[in-house]
Coordinates of N, CA, C and O in Angstrom, one line a residue:
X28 N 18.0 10.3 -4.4 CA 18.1 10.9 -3.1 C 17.4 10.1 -2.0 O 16.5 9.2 -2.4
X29 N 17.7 10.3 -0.9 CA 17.7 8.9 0.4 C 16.3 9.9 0.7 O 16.0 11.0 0.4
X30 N 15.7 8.9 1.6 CA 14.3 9.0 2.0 C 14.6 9.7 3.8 O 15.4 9.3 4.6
X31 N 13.6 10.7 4.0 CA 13.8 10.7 6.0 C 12.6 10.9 6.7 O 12.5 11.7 7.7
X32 N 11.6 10.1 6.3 CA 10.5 10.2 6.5 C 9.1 9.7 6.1 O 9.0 10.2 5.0
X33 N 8.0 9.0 6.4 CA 7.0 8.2 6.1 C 5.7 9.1 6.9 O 5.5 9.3 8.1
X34 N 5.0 9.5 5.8 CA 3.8 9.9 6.7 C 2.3 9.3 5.3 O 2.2 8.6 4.3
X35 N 1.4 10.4 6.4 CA 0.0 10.1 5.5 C 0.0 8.9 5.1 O 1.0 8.6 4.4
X36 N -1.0 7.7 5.4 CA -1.1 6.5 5.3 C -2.8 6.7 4.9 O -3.6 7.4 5.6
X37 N -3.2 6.1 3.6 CA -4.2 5.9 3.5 C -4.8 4.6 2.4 O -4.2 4.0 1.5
X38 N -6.1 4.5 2.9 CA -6.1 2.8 2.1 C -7.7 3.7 1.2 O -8.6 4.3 1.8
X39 N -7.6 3.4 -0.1 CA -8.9 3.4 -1.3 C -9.4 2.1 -1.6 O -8.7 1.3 -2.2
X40 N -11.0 1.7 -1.1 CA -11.5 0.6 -1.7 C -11.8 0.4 -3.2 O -12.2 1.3 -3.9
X41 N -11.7 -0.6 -3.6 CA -11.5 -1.1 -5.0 C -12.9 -2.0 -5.5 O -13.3 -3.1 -5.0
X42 N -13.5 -1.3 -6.7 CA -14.5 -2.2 -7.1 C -14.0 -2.3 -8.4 O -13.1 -1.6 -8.8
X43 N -14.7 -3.4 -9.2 CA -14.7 -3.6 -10.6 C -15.5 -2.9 -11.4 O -16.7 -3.3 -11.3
X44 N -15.4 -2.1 -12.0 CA -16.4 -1.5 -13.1 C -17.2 -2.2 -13.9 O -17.4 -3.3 -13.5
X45 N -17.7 -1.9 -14.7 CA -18.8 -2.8 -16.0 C -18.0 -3.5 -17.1 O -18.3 -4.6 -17.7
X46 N -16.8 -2.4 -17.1 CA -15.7 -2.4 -18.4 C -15.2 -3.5 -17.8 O -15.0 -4.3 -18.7
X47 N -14.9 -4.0 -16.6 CA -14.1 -5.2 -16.3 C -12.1 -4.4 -15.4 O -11.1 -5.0 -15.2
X48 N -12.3 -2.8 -15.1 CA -11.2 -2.2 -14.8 C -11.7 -2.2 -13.5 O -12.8 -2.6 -13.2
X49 N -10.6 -1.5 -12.5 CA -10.7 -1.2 -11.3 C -11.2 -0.1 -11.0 O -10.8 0.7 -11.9
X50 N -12.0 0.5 -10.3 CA -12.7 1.8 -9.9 C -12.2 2.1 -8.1 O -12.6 1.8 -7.0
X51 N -11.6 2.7 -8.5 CA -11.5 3.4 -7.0 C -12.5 3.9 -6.2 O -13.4 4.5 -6.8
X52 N -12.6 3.9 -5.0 CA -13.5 4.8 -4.1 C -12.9 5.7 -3.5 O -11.9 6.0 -4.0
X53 N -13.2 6.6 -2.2 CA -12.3 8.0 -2.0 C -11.5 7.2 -0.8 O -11.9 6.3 0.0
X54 N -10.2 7.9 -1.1 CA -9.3 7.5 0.0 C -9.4 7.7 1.5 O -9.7 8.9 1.8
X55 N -9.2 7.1 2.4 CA -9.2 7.3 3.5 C -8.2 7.4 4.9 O -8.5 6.4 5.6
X56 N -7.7 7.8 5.2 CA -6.3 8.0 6.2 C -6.4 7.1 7.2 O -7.4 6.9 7.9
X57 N -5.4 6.5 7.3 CA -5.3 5.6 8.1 C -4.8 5.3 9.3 O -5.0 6.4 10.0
X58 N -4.3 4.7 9.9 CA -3.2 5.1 11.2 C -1.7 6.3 10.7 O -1.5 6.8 9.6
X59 N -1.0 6.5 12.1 CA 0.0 7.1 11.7 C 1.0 5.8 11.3 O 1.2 4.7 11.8
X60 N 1.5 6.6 10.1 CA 2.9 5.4 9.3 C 4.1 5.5 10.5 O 4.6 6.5 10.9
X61 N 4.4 4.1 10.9 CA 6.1 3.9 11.4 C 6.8 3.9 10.4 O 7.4 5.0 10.2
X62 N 7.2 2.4 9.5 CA 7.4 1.8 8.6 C 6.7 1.3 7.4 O 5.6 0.9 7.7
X63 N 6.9 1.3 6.4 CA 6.6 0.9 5.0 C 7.6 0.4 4.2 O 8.2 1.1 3.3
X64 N 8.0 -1.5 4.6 CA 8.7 -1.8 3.6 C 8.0 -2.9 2.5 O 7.1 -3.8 2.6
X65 N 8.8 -2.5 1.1 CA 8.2 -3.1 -0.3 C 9.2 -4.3 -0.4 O 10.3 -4.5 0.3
X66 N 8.7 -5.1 -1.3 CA 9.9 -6.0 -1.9 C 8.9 -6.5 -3.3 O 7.8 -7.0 -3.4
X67 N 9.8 -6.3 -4.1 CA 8.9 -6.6 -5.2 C 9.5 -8.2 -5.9 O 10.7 -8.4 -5.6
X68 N 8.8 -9.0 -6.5 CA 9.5 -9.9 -7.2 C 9.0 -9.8 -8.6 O 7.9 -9.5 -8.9
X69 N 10.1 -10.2 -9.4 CA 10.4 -9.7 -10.9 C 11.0 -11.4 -11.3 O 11.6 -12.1 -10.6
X70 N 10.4 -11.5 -12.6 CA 10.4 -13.0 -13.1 C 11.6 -12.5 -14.3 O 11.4 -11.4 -14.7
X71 N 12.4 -12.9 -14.7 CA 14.2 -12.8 -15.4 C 14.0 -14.2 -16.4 O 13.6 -15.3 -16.1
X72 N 14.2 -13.8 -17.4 CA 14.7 -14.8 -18.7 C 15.9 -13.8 -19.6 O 16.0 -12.7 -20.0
X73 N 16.5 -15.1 -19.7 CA 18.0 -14.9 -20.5 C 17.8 -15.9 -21.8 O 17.8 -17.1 -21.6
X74 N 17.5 -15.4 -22.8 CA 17.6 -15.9 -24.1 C 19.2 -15.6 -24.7 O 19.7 -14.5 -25.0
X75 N 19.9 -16.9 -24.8 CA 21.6 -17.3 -25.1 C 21.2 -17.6 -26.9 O 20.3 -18.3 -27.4
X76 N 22.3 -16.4 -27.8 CA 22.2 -16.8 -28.9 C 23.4 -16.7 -29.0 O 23.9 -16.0 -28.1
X77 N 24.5 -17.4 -30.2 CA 25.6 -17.3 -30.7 C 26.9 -17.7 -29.4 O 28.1 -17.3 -29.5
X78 N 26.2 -18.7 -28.4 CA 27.3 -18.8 -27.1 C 27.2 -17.8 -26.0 O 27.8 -17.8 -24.9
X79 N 26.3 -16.8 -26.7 CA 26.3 -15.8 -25.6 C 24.8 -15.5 -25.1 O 23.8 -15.9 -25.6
X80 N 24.9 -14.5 -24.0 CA 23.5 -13.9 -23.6 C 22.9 -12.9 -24.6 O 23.7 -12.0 -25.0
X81 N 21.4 -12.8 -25.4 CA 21.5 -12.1 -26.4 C 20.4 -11.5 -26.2 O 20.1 -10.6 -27.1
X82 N 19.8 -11.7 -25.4 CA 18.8 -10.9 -24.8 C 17.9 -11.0 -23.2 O 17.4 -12.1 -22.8
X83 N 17.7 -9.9 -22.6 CA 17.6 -10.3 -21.3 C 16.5 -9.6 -21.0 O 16.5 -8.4 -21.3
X84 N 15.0 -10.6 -20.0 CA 13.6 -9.5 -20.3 C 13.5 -9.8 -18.4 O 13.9 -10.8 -17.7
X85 N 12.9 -8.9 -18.2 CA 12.5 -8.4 -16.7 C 11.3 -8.0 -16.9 O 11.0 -7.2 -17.8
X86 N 10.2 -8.7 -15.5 CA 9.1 -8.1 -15.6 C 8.4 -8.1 -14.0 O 9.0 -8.7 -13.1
X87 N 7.6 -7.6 -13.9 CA 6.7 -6.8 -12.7 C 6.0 -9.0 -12.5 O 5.9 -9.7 -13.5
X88 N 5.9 -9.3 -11.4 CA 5.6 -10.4 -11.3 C 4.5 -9.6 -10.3 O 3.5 -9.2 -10.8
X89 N 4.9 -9.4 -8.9 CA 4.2 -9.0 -7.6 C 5.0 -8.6 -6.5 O 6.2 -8.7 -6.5
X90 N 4.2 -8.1 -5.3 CA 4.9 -7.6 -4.3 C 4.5 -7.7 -3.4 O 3.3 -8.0 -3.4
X91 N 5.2 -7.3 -1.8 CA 4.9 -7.7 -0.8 C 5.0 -6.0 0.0 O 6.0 -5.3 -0.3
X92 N 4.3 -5.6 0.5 CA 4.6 -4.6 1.8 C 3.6 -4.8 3.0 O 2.5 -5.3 3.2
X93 N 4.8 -4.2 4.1 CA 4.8 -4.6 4.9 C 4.4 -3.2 5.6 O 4.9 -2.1 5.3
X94 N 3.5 -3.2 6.5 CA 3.4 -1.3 7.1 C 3.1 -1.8 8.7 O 2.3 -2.6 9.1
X95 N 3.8 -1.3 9.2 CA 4.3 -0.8 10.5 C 3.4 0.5 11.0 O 3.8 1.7 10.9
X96 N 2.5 0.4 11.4 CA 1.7 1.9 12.3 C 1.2 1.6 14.3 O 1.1 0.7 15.1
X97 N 1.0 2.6 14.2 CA 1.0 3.6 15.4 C -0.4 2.2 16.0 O -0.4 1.5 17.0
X98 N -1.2 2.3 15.2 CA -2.2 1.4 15.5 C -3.3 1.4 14.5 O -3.5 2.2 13.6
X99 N -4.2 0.0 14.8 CA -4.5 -0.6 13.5 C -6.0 -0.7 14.2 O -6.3 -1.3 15.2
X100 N -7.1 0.4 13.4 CA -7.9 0.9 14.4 C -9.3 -0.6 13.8 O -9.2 -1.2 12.8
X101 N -10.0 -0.7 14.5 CA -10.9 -1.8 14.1 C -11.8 -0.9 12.7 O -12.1 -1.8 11.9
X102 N -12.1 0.0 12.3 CA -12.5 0.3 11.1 C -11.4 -0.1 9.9 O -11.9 -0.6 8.9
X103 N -10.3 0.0 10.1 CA -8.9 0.1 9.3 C -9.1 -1.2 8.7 O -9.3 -1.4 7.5
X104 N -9.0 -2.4 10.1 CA -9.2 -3.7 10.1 C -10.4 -4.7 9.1 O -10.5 -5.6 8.3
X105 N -11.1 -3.7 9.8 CA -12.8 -4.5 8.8 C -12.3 -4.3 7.0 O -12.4 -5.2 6.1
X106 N -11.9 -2.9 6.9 CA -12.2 -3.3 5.5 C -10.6 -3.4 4.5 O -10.5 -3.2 3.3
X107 N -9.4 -3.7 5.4 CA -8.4 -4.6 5.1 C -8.7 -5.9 5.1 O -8.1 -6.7 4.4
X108 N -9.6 -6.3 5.9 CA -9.2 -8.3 6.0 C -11.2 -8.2 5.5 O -11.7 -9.4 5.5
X109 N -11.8 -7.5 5.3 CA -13.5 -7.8 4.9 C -14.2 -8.7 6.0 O -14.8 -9.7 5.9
X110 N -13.8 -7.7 7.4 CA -14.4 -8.5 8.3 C -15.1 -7.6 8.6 O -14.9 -6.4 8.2
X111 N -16.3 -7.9 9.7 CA -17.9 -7.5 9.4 C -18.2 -6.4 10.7 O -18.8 -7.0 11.5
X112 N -18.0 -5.2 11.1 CA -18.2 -4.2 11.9 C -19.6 -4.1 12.0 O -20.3 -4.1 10.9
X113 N -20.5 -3.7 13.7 CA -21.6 -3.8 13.7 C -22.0 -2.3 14.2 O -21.1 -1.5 14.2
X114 N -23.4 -2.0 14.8 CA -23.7 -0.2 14.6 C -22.9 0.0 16.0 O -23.0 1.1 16.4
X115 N -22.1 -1.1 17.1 CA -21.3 -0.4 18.2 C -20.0 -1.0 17.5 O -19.7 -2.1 17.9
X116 N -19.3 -0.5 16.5 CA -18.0 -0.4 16.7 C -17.4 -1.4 16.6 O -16.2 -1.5 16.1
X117 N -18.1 -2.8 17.2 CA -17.0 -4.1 17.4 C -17.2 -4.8 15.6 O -18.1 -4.7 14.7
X118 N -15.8 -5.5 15.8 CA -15.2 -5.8 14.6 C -15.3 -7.1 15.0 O -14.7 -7.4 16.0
X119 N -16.0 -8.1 14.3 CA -15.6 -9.5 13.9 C -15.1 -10.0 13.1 O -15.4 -9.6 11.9
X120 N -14.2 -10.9 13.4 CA -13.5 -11.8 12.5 C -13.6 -13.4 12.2 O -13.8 -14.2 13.1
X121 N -13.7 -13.9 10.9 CA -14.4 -15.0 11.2 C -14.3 -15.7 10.0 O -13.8 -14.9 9.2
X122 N -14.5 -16.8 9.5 CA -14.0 -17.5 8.8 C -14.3 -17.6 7.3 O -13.8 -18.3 6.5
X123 N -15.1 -16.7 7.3 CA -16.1 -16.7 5.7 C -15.5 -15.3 5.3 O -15.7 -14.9 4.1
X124 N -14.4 -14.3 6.5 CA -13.8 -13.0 6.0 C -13.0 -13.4 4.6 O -12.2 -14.3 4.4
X125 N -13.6 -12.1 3.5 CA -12.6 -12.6 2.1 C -11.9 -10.9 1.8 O -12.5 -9.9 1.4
X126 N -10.5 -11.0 2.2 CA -9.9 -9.8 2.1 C -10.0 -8.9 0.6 O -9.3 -9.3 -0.4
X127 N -10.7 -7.9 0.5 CA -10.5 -7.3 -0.5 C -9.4 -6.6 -1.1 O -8.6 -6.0 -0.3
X128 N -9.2 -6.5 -2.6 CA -8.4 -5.4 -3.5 C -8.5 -3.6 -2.7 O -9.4 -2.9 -2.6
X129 N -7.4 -3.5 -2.3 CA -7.6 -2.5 -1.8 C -6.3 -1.2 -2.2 O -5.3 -1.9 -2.4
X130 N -6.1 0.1 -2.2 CA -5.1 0.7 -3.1 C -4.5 1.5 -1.8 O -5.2 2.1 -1.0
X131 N -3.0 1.3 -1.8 CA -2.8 1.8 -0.6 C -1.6 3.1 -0.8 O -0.5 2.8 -1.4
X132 N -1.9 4.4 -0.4 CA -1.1 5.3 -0.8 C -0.3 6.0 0.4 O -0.7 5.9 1.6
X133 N 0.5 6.7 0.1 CA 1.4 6.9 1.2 C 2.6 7.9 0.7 O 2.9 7.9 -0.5
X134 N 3.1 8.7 1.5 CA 4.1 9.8 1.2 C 5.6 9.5 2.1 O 5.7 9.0 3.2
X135 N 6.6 9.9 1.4 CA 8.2 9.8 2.2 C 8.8 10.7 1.9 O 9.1 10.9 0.8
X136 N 9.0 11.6 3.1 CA 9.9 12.9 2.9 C 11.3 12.3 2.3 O 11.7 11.2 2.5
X137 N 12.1 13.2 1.5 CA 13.4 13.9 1.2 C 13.8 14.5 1.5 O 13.1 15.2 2.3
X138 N 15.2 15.0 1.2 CA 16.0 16.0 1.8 C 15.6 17.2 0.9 O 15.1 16.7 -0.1
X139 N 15.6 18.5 1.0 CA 15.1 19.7 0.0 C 13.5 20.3 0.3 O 13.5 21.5 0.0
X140 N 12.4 19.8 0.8 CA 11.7 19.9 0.7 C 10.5 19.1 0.0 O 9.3 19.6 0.0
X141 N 10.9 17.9 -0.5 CA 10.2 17.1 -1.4 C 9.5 15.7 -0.7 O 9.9 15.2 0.4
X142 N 8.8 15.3 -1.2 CA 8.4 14.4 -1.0 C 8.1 13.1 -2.1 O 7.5 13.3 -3.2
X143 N 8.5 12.2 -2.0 CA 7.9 10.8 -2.9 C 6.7 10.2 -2.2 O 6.5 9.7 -1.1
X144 N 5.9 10.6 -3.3 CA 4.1 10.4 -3.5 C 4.0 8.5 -4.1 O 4.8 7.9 -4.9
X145 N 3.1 8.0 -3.5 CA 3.2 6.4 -3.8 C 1.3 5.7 -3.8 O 0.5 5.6 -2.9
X146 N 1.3 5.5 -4.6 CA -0.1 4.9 -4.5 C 0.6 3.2 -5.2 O 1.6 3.2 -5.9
X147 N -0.2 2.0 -4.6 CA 0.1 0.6 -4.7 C -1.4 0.4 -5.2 O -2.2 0.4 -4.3
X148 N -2.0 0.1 -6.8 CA -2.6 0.0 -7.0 C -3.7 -1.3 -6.4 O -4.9 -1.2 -6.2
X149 N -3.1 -2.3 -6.3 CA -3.8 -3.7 -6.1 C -3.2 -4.3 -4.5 O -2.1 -4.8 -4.4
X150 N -3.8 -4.2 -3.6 CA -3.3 -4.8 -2.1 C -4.4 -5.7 -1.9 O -5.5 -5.7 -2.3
X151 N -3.6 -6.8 -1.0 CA -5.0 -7.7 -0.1 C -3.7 -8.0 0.9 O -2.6 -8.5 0.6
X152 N -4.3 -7.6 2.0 CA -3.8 -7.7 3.0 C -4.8 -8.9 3.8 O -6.0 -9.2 3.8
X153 N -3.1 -9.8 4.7 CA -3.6 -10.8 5.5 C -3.6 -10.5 6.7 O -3.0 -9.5 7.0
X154 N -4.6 -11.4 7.8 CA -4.6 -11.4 9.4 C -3.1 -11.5 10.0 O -2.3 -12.3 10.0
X155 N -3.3 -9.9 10.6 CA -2.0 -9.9 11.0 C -1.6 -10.7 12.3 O -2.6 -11.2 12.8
X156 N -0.7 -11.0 12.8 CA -0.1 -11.3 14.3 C -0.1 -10.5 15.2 O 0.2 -9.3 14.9
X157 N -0.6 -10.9 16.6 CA -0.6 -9.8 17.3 C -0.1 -10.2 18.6 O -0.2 -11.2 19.2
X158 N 0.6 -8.8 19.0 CA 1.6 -9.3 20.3 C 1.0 -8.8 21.7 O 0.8 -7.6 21.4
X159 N 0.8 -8.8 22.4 CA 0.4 -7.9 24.0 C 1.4 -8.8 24.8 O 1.7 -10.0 24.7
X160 N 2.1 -7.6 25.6 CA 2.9 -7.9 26.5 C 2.6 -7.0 28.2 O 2.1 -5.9 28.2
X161 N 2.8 -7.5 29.1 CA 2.4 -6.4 30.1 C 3.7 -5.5 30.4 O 4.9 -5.7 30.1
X162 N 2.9 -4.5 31.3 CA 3.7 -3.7 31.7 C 5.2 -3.7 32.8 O 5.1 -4.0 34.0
X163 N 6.1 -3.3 32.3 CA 7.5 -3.9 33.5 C 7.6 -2.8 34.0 O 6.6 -2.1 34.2
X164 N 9.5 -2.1 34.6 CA 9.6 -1.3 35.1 C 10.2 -0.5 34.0 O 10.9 0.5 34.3
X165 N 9.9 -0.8 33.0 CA 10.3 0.4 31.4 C 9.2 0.6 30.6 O 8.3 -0.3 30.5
X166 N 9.1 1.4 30.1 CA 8.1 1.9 28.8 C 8.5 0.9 27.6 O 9.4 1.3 26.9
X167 N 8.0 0.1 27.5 CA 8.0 -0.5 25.7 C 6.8 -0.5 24.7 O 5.7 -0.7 25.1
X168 N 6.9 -0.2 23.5 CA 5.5 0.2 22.9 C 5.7 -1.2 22.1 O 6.7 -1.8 21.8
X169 N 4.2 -1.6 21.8 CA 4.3 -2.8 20.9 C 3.2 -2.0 19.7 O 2.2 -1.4 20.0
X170 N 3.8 -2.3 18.4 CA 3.0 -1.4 17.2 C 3.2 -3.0 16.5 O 4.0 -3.8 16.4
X171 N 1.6 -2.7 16.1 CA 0.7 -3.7 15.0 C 1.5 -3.5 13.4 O 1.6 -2.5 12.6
X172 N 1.9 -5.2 13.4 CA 2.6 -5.1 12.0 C 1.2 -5.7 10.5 O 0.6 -6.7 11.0
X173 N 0.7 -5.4 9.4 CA 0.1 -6.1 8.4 C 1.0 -6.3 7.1 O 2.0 -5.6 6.7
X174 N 0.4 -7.2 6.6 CA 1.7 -7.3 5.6 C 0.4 -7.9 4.6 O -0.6 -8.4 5.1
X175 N 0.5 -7.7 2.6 CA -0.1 -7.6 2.0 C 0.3 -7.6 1.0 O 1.2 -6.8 0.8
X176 N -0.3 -8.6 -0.3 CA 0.6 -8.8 -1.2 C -0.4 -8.0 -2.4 O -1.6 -8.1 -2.6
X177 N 1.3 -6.9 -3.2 CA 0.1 -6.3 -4.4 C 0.3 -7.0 -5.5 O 1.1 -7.8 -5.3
X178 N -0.1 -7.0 -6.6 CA -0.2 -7.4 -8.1 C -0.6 -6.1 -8.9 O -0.9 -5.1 -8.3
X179 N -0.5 -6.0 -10.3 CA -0.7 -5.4 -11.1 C -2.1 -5.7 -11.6 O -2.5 -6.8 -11.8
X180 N -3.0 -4.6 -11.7 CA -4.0 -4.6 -11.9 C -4.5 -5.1 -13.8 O -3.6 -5.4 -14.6
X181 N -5.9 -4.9 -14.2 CA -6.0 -5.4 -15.5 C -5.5 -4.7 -16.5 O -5.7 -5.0 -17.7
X182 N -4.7 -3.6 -16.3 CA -4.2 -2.5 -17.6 C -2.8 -2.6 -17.0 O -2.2 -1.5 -17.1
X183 N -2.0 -3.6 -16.4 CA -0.8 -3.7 -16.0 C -0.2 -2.9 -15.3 O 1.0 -2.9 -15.3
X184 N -0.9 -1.9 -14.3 CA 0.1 -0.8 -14.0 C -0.1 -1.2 -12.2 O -1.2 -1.2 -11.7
X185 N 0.8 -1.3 -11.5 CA 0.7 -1.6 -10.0 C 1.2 -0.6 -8.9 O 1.1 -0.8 -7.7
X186 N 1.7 0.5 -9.4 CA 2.5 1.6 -8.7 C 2.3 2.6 -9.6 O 2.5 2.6 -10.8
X187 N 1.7 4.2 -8.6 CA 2.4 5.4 -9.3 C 3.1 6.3 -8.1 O 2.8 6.4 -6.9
X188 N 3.8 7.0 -8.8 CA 5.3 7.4 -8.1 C 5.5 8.8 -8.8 O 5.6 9.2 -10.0
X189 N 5.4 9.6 -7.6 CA 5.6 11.1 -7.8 C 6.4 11.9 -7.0 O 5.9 12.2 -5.8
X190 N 7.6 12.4 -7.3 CA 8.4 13.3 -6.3 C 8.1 14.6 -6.6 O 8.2 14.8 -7.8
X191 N 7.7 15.5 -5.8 CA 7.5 17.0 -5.7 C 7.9 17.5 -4.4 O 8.6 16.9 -3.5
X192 N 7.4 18.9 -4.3 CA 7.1 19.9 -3.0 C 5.5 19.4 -3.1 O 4.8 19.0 -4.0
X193 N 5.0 19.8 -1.4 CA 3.7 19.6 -1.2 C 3.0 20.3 -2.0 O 2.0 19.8 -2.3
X194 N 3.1 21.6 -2.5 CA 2.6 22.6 -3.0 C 2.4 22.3 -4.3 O 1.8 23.3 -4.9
X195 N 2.7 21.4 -5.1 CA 2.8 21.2 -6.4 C 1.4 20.3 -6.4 O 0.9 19.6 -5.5
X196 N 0.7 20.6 -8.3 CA -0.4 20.9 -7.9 C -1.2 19.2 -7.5 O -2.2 19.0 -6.8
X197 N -0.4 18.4 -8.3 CA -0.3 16.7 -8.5 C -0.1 16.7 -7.0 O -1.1 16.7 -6.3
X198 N 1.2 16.7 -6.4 CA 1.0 16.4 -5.1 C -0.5 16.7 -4.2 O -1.2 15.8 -3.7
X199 N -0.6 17.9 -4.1 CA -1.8 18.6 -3.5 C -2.9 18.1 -3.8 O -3.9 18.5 -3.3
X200 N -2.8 17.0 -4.8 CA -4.4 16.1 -5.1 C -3.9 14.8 -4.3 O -4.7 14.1 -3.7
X201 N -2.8 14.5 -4.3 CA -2.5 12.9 -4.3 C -3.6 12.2 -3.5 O -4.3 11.2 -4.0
X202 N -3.8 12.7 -2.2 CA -4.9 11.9 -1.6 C -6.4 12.1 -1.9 O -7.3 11.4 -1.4
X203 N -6.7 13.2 -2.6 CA -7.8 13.3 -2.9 C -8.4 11.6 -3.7 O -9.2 10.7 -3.6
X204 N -7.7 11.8 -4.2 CA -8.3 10.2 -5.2 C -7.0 9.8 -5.2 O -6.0 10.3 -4.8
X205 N -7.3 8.4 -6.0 CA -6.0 7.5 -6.3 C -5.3 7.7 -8.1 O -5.9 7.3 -9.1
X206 N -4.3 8.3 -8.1 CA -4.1 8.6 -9.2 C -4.2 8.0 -10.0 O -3.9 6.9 -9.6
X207 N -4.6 7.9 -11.1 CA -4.6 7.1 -12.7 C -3.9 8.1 -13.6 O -3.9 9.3 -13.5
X208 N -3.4 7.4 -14.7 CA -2.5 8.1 -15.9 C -3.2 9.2 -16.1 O -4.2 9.3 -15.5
X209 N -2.8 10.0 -16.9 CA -3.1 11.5 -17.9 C -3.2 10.9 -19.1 O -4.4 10.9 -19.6
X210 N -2.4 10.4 -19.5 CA -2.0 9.4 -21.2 C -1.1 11.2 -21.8 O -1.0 11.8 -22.9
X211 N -0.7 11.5 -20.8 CA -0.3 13.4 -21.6 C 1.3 12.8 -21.9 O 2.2 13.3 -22.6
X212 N 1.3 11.6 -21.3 CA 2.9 10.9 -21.5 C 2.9 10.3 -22.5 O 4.0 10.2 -22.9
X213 N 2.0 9.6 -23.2 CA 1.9 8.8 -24.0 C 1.8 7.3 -23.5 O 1.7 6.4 -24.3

């Protein structure tokens, strides 16, 4: 079922544990979502036996998203690209900035009442482009694009993906923290 809607935008900082895994910190909401587009790339081998194709393997290589918001507030900024905010608010940027692993989650309405729940485990987002135009005799809005490439983290897993009603009890945590398995799946 088709998507009609992008909301709740939030980014969770990422540290390394002792174990050598990823540790989440608590999520935090971020601009309002425009757009959120993914493109993933997947590495393909065709093993040919007998003249023919005899086996065919597909795998999670990495990915690219792209988010589109309302505005990209200078706290958002500092700890997307790991640049250095001081006790007034201003954000520098500067050459020694080293963008961190950061987990970026987000919701898309459906038709019915449902929503698809999305946490991107591994992001590092680059210095975006930025446009300013002045004012003519029409209203045009210019909204800040970042774009950020994920990978799969050390236990392989780079996405979790949940469709519910908001009321369900998984959804109703999603942003509390960044989901991790149950193992109740095996």
């Amino acid at each position: 079922m088709a998507t009609i809607g992008l909301r709740d935008l939030y980014r969770a900082p990422i540290t390394i544990g002792t174990s050598g895994a990823e540790e989440y910190g608590t999520p935090v909401r971020m601009a309002k979502a425009i757009s959120a587009e993914l493109s993933v790339d997947v590495a393909e081998a065709i093993l040919y036996a007998d003249d023919g194709a005899d086996e065919v393997v597909k795998e999670f290589v990495s990915g690219e998203i792209t988010l589109n918001v309302n505005d990209l507030l200078p706290a958002d900024l500092a700890a997307l690209l790991g640049q250095k905010q001081d006790t007034d608010k201003v954000v520098y940027g500067s050459d020694s900035d080293e963008a961190p692993y950061t987990a970026i989650g987000f919701r898309a309405k459906k038709a019915g009442g449902t929503y698809k729940y999305i946490w991107l485990y591994k992001v590092k987002f680059a210095i975006p482009d930025e446009n300013y135009t002045t004012k003519g005799d029409s209203i045009e809005f210019t909204t800040p694009e970042i774009v950020g490439q994920f990978i799969k983290r050390s236990d392989g897993l780079w996405k979790a993906e949940h469709v519910a009603e908001p009321t369900n009890s998984v959804a109703a945590a999603w942003f509390t923290s960044v989901r991790e398995p149950n193992n109740a799946g095996g």
